[in-house]
PDB file of C-alpha atoms in Angstrom:
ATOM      1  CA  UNK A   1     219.611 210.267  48.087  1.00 52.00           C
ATOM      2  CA  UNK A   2     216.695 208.196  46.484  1.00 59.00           C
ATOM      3  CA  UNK A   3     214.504 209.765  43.971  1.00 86.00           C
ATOM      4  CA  UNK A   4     211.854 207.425  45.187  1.00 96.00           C
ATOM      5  CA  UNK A   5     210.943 207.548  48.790  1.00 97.00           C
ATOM      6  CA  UNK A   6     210.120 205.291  51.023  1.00 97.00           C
ATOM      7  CA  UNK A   7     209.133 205.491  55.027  1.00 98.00           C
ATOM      8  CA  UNK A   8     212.164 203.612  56.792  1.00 97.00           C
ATOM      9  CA  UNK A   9     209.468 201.428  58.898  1.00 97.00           C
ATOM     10  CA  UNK A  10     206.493 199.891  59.020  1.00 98.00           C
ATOM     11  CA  UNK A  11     204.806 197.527  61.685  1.00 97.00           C
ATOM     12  CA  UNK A  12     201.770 195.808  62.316  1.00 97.00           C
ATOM     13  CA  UNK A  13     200.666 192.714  64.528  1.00 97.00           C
ATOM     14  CA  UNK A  14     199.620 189.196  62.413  1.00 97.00           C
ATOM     15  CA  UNK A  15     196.669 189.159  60.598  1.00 97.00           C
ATOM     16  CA  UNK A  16     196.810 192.901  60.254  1.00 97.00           C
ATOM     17  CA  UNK A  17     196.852 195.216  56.898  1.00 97.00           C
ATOM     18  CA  UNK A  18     200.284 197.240  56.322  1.00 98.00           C
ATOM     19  CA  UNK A  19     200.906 199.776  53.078  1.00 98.00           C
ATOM     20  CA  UNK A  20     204.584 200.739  52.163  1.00 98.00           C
ATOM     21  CA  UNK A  21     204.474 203.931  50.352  1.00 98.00           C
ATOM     22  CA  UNK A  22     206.597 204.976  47.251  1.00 98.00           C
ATOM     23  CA  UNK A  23     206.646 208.609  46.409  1.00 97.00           C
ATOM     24  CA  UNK A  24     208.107 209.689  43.394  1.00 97.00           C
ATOM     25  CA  UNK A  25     208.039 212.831  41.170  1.00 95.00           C
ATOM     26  CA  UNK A  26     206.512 213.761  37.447  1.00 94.00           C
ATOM     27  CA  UNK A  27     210.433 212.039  35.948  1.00 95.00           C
ATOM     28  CA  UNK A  28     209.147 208.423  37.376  1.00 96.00           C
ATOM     29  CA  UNK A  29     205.887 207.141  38.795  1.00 96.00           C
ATOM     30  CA  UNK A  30     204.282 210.415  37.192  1.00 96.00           C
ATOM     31  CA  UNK A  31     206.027 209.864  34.035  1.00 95.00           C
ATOM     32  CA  UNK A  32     203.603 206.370  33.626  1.00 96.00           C
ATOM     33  CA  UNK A  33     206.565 204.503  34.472  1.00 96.00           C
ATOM     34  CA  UNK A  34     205.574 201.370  35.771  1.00 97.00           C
ATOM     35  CA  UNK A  35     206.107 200.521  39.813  1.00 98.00           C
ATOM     36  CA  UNK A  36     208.012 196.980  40.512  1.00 98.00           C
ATOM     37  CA  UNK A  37     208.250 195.946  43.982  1.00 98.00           C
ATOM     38  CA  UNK A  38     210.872 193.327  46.194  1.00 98.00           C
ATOM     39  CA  UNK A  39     211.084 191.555  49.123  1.00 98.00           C
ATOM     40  CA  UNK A  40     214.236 191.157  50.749  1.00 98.00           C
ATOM     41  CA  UNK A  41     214.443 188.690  53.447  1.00 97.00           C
ATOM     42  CA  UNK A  42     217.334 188.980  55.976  1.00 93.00           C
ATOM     43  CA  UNK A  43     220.512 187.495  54.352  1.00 93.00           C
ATOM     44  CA  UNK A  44     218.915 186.943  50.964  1.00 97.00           C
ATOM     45  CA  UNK A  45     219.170 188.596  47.518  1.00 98.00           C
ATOM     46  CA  UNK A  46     215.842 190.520  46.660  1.00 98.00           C
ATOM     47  CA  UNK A  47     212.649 188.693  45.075  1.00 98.00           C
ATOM     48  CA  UNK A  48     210.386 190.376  43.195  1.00 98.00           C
ATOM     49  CA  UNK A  49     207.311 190.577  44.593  1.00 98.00           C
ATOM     50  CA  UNK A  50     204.974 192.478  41.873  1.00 98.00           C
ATOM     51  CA  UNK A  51     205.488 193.719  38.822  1.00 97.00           C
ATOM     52  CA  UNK A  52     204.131 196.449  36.499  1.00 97.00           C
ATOM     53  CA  UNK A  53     202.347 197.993  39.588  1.00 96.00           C
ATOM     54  CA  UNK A  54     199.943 195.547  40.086  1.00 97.00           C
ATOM     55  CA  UNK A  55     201.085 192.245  39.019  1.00 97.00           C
ATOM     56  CA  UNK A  56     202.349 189.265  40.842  1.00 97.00           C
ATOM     57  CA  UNK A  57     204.477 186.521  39.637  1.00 95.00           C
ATOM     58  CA  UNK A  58     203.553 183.066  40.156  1.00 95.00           C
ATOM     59  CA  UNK A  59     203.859 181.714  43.551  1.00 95.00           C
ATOM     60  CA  UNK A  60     203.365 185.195  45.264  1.00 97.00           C
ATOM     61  CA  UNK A  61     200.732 185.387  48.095  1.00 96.00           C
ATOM     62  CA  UNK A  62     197.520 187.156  46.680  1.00 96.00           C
ATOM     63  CA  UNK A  63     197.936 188.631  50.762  1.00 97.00           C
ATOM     64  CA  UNK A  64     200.370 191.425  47.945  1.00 98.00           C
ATOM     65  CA  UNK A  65     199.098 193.680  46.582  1.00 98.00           C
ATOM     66  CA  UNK A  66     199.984 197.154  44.647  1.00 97.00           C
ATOM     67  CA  UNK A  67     198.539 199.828  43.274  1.00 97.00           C
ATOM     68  CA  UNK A  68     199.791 203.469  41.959  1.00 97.00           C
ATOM     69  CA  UNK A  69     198.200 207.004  41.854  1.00 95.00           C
ATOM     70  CA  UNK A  70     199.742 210.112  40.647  1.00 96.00           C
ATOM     71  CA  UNK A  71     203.302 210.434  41.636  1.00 96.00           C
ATOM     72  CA  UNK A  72     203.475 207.713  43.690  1.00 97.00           C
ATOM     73  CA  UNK A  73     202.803 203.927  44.557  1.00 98.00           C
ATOM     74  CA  UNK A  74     201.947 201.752  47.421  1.00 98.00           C
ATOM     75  CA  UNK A  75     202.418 197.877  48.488  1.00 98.00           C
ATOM     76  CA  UNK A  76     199.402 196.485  50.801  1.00 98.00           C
ATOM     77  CA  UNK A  77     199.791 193.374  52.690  1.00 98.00           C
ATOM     78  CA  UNK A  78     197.026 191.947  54.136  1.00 97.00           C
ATOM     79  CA  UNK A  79     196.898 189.216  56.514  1.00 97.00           C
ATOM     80  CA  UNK A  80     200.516 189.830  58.157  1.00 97.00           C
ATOM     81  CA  UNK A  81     202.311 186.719  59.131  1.00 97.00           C
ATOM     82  CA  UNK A  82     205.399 186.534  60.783  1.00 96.00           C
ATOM     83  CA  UNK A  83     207.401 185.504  57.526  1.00 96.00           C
ATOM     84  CA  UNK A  84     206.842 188.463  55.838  1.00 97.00           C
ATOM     85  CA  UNK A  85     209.132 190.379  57.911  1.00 97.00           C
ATOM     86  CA  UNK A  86     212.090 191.753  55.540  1.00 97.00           C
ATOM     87  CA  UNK A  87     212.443 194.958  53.546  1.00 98.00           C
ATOM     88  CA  UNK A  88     210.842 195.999  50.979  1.00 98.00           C
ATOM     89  CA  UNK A  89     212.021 197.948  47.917  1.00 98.00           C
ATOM     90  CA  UNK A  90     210.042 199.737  45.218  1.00 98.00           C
ATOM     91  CA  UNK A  91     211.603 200.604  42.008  1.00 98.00           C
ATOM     92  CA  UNK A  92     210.896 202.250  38.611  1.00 97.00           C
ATOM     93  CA  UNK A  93     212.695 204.005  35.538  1.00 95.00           C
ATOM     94  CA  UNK A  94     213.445 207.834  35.764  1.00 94.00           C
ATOM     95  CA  UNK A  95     213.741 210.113  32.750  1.00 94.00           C
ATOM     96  CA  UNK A  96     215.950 212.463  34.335  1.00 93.00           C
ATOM     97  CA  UNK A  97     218.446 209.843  34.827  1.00 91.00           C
ATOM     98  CA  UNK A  98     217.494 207.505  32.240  1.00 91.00           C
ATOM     99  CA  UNK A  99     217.858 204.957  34.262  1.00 92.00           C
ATOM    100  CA  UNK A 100     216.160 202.650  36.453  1.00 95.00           C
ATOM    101  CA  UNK A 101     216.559 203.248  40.579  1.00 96.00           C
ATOM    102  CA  UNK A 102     215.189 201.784  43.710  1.00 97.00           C
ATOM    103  CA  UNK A 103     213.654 203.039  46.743  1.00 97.00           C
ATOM    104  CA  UNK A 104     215.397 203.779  50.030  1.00 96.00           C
ATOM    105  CA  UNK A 105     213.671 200.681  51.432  1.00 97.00           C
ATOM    106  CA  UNK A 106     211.088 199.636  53.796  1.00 98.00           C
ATOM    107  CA  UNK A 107     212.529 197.322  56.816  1.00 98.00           C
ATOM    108  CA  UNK A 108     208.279 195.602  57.818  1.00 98.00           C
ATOM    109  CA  UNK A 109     208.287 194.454  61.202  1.00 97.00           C
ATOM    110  CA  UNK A 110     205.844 191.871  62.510  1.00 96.00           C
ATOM    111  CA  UNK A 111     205.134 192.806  65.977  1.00 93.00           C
TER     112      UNK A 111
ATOM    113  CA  UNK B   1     214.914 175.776  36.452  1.00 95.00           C
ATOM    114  CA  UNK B   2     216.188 179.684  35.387  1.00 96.00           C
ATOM    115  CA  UNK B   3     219.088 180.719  37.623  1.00 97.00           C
ATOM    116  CA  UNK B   4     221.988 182.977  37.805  1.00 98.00           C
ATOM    117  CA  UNK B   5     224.863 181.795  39.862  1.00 98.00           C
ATOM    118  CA  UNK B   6     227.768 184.716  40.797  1.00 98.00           C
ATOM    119  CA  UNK B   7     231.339 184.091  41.443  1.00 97.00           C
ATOM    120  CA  UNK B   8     232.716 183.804  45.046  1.00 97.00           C
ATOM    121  CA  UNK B   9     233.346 186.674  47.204  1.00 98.00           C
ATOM    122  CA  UNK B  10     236.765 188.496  46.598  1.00 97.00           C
ATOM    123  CA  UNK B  11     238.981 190.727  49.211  1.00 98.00           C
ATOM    124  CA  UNK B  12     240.834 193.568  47.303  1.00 97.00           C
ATOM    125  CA  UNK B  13     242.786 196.212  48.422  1.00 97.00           C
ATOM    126  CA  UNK B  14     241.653 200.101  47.974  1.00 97.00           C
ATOM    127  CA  UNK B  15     242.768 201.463  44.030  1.00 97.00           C
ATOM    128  CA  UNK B  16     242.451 197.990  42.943  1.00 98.00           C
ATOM    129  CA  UNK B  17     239.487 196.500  40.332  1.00 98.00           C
ATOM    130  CA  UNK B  18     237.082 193.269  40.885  1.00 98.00           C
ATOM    131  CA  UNK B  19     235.428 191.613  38.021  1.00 98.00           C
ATOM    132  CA  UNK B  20     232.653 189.404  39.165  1.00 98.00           C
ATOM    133  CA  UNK B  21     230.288 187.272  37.016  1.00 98.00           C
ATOM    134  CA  UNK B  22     227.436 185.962  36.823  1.00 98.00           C
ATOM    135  CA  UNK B  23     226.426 182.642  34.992  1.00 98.00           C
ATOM    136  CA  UNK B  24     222.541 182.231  33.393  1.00 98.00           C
ATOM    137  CA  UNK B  25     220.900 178.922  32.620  1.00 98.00           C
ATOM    138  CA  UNK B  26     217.742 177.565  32.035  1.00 98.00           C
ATOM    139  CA  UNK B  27     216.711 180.653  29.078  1.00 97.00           C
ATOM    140  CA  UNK B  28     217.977 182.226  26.120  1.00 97.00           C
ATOM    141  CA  UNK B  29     220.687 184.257  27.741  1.00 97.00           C
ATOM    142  CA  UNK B  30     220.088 186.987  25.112  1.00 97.00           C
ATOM    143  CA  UNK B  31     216.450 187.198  25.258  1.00 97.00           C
ATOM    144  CA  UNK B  32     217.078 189.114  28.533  1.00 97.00           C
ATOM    145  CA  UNK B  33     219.371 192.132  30.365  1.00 97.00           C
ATOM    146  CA  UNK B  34     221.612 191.995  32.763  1.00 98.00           C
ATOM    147  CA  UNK B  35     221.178 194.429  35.446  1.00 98.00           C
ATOM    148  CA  UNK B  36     223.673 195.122  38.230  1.00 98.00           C
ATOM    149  CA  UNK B  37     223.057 196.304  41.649  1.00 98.00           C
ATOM    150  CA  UNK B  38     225.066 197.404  45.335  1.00 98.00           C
ATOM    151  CA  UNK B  39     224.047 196.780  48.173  1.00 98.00           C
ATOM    152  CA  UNK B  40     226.716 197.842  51.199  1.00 97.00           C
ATOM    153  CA  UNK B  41     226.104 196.185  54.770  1.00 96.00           C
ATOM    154  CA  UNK B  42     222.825 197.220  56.033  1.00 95.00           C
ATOM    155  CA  UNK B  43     221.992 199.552  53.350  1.00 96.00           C
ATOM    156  CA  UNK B  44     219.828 200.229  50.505  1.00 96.00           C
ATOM    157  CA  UNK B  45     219.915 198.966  47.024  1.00 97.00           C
ATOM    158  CA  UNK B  46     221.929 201.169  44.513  1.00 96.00           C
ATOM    159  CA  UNK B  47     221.215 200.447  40.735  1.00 96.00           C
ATOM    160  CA  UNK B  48     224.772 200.370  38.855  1.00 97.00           C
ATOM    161  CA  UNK B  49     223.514 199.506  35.107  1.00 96.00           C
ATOM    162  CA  UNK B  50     222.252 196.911  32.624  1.00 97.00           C
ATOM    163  CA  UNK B  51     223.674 195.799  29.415  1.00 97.00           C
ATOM    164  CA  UNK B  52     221.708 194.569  26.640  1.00 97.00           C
ATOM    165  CA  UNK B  53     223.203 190.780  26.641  1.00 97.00           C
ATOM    166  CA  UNK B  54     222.546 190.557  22.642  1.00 96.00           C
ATOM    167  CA  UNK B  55     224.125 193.565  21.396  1.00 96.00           C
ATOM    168  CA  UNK B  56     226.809 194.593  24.138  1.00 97.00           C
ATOM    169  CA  UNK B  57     225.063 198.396  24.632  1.00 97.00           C
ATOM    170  CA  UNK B  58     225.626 199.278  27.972  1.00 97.00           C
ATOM    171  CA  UNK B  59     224.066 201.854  30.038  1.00 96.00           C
ATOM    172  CA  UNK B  60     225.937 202.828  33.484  1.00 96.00           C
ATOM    173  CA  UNK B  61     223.897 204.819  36.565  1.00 95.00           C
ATOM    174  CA  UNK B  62     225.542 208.375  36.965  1.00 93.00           C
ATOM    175  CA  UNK B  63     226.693 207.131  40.754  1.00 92.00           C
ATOM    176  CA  UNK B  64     228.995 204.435  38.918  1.00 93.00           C
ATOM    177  CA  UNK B  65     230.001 206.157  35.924  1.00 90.00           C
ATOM    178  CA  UNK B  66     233.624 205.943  34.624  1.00 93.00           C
ATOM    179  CA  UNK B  67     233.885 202.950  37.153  1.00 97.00           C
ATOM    180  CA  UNK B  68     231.626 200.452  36.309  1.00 98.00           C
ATOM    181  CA  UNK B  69     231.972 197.787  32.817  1.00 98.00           C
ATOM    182  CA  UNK B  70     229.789 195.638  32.102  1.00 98.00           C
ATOM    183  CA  UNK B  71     230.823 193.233  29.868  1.00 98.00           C
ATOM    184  CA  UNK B  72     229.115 189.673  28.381  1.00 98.00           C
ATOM    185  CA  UNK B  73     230.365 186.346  27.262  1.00 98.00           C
ATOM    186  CA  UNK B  74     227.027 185.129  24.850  1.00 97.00           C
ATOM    187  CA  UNK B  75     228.883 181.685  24.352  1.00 97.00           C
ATOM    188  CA  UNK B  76     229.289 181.176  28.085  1.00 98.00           C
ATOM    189  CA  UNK B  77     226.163 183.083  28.815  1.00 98.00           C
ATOM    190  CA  UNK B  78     228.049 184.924  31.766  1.00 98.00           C
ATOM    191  CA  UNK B  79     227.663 188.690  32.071  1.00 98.00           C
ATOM    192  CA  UNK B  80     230.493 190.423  34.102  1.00 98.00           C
ATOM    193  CA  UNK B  81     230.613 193.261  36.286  1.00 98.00           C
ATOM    194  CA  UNK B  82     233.884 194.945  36.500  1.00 98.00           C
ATOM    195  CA  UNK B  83     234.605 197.968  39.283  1.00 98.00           C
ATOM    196  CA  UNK B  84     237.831 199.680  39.286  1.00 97.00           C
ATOM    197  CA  UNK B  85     239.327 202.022  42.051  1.00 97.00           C
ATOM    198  CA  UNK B  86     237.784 200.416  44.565  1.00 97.00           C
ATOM    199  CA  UNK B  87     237.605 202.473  47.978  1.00 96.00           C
ATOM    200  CA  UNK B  88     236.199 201.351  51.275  1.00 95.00           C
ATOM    201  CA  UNK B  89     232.743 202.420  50.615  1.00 95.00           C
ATOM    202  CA  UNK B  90     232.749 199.979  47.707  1.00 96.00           C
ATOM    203  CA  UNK B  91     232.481 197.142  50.125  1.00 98.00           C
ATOM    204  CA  UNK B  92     229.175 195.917  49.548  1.00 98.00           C
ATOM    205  CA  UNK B  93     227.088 192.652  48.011  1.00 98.00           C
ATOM    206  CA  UNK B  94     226.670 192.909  43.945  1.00 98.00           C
ATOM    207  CA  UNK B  95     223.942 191.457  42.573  1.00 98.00           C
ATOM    208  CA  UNK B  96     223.093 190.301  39.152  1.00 98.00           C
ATOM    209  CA  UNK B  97     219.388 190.219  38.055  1.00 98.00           C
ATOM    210  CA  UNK B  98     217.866 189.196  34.903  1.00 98.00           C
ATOM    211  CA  UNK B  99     215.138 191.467  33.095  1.00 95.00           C
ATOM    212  CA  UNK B 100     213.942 193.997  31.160  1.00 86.00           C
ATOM    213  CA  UNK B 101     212.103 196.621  33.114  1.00 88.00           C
ATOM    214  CA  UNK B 102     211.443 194.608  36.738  1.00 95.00           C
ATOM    215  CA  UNK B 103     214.256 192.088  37.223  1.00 97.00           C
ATOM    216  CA  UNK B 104     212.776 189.077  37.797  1.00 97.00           C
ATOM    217  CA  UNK B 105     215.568 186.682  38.505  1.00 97.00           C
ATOM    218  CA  UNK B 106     218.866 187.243  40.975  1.00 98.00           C
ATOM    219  CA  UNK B 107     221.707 185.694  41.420  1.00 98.00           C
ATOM    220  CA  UNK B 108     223.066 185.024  45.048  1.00 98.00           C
ATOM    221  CA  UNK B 109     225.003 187.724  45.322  1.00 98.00           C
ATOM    222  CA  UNK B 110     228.815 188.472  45.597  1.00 98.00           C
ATOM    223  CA  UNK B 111     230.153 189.896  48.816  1.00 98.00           C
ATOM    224  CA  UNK B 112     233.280 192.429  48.029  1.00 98.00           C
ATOM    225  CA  UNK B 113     235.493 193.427  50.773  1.00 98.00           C
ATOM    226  CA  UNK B 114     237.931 196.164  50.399  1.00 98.00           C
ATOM    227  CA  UNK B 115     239.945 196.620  52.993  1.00 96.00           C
ATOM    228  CA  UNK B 116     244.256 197.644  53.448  1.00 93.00           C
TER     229      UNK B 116
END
């Protein structure tokens, strides 16, 4: 069981807008904790996609996007094309654990 | 270029331990952790732990606990990922990523079967 959660799918048709929501509780995302998120295309290890909520390492699309608010997080991508079909994780630190933990994961399919 | 590059993919039997590794280049291999992470066949990812390549200080996720060590070669710049009493559910791909609080790099991952 995740402590972050995640809807198990999203879909949308090319050149549409998606959001992948994170929910998390007052130990993570609440806490301040910053919200990292990755893109995991079929066969592959993860990428990270943004960092520190809203931040995206060179080379990533500007179509990514994130953004938090209260206890939880989202990922918007705008402009859907058929390569960004994957899953998508979210992860941050929790104090409870005092650790760091993922998502359940977002499988994004491009109708 | 900055990469981590894992060791092959292994076949144990259950009760049995793995050690995989996981070699950095193109950085300061102690300027960075090593984090681990599971990831069984079609499943989510599972944080395991990170160890703090410069001093050794390990931290281990509850889940993996009394299982897991990480260990760390500075003069090789390979971290290692040892998991002992390995049971079916343990067959998974283990990742290595590089960071501090967002892991930034991964290596290719290392496919563990355990199977009798």
């Amino acid at each position: 069981q995740s402590l972050l959660t995640q809807p198990p799918s999203v879909s949308g048709a090319p050149g549409q807008r998606v959001t992948i929501s994170c929910t998390g509780s007052s130990s993570n995302i609440g806490a301040g904790y910053d919200v990292h998120w990755y893109q995991q295309l079929p066969g592959t290890a993860p990428k990270l996609l943004i960092s520190r909520n809203n931040n995206r390492p060179s080379g990533v699309p500007d179509r990514f996007s994130g953004s938090t608010s209260g206890t939880s997080a989202s990922l918007a991508i705008t402009g859907l094309q058929a390569e960004d079909e994957a899953d998508y994780y979210c992860q941050s630190y929790d104090s409870s654990l005092s650790n760091s933990m993922f998502g359940g994961g977002t499988k994004l399919t491009v109708l | 270029q900055v990469q981590l590059v894992q060791s092959g993919a292994e076949v144990k039997k259950p009760g049995a331990s793995v050690k995989v590794s996981c070699k950095a280049s193109g950085y300061t291999f102690t300027d960075y952790a090593m984090h681990w992470v599971r990831q069984a066949p079609g499943q989510r990812l599972e944080y395991m732990g990170w160890i703090n390549t410069g001093n050794g200080n390990t931290k281990y996720s509850q889940q993996f606990q009394g299982r897991v060590t990480l260990t760390r070669d500075t003069s090789a710049s390979t971290a290692y990922m040892e998991l002992s009493s390995l049971r079916s559910e343990d067959t998974a791909v283990f990742y290595c990523a590089r960071g501090r609080f967002h892991f930034d790099i991964w290596g290719q991952g290392t496919m563990v079967t355990v199977s009798s």
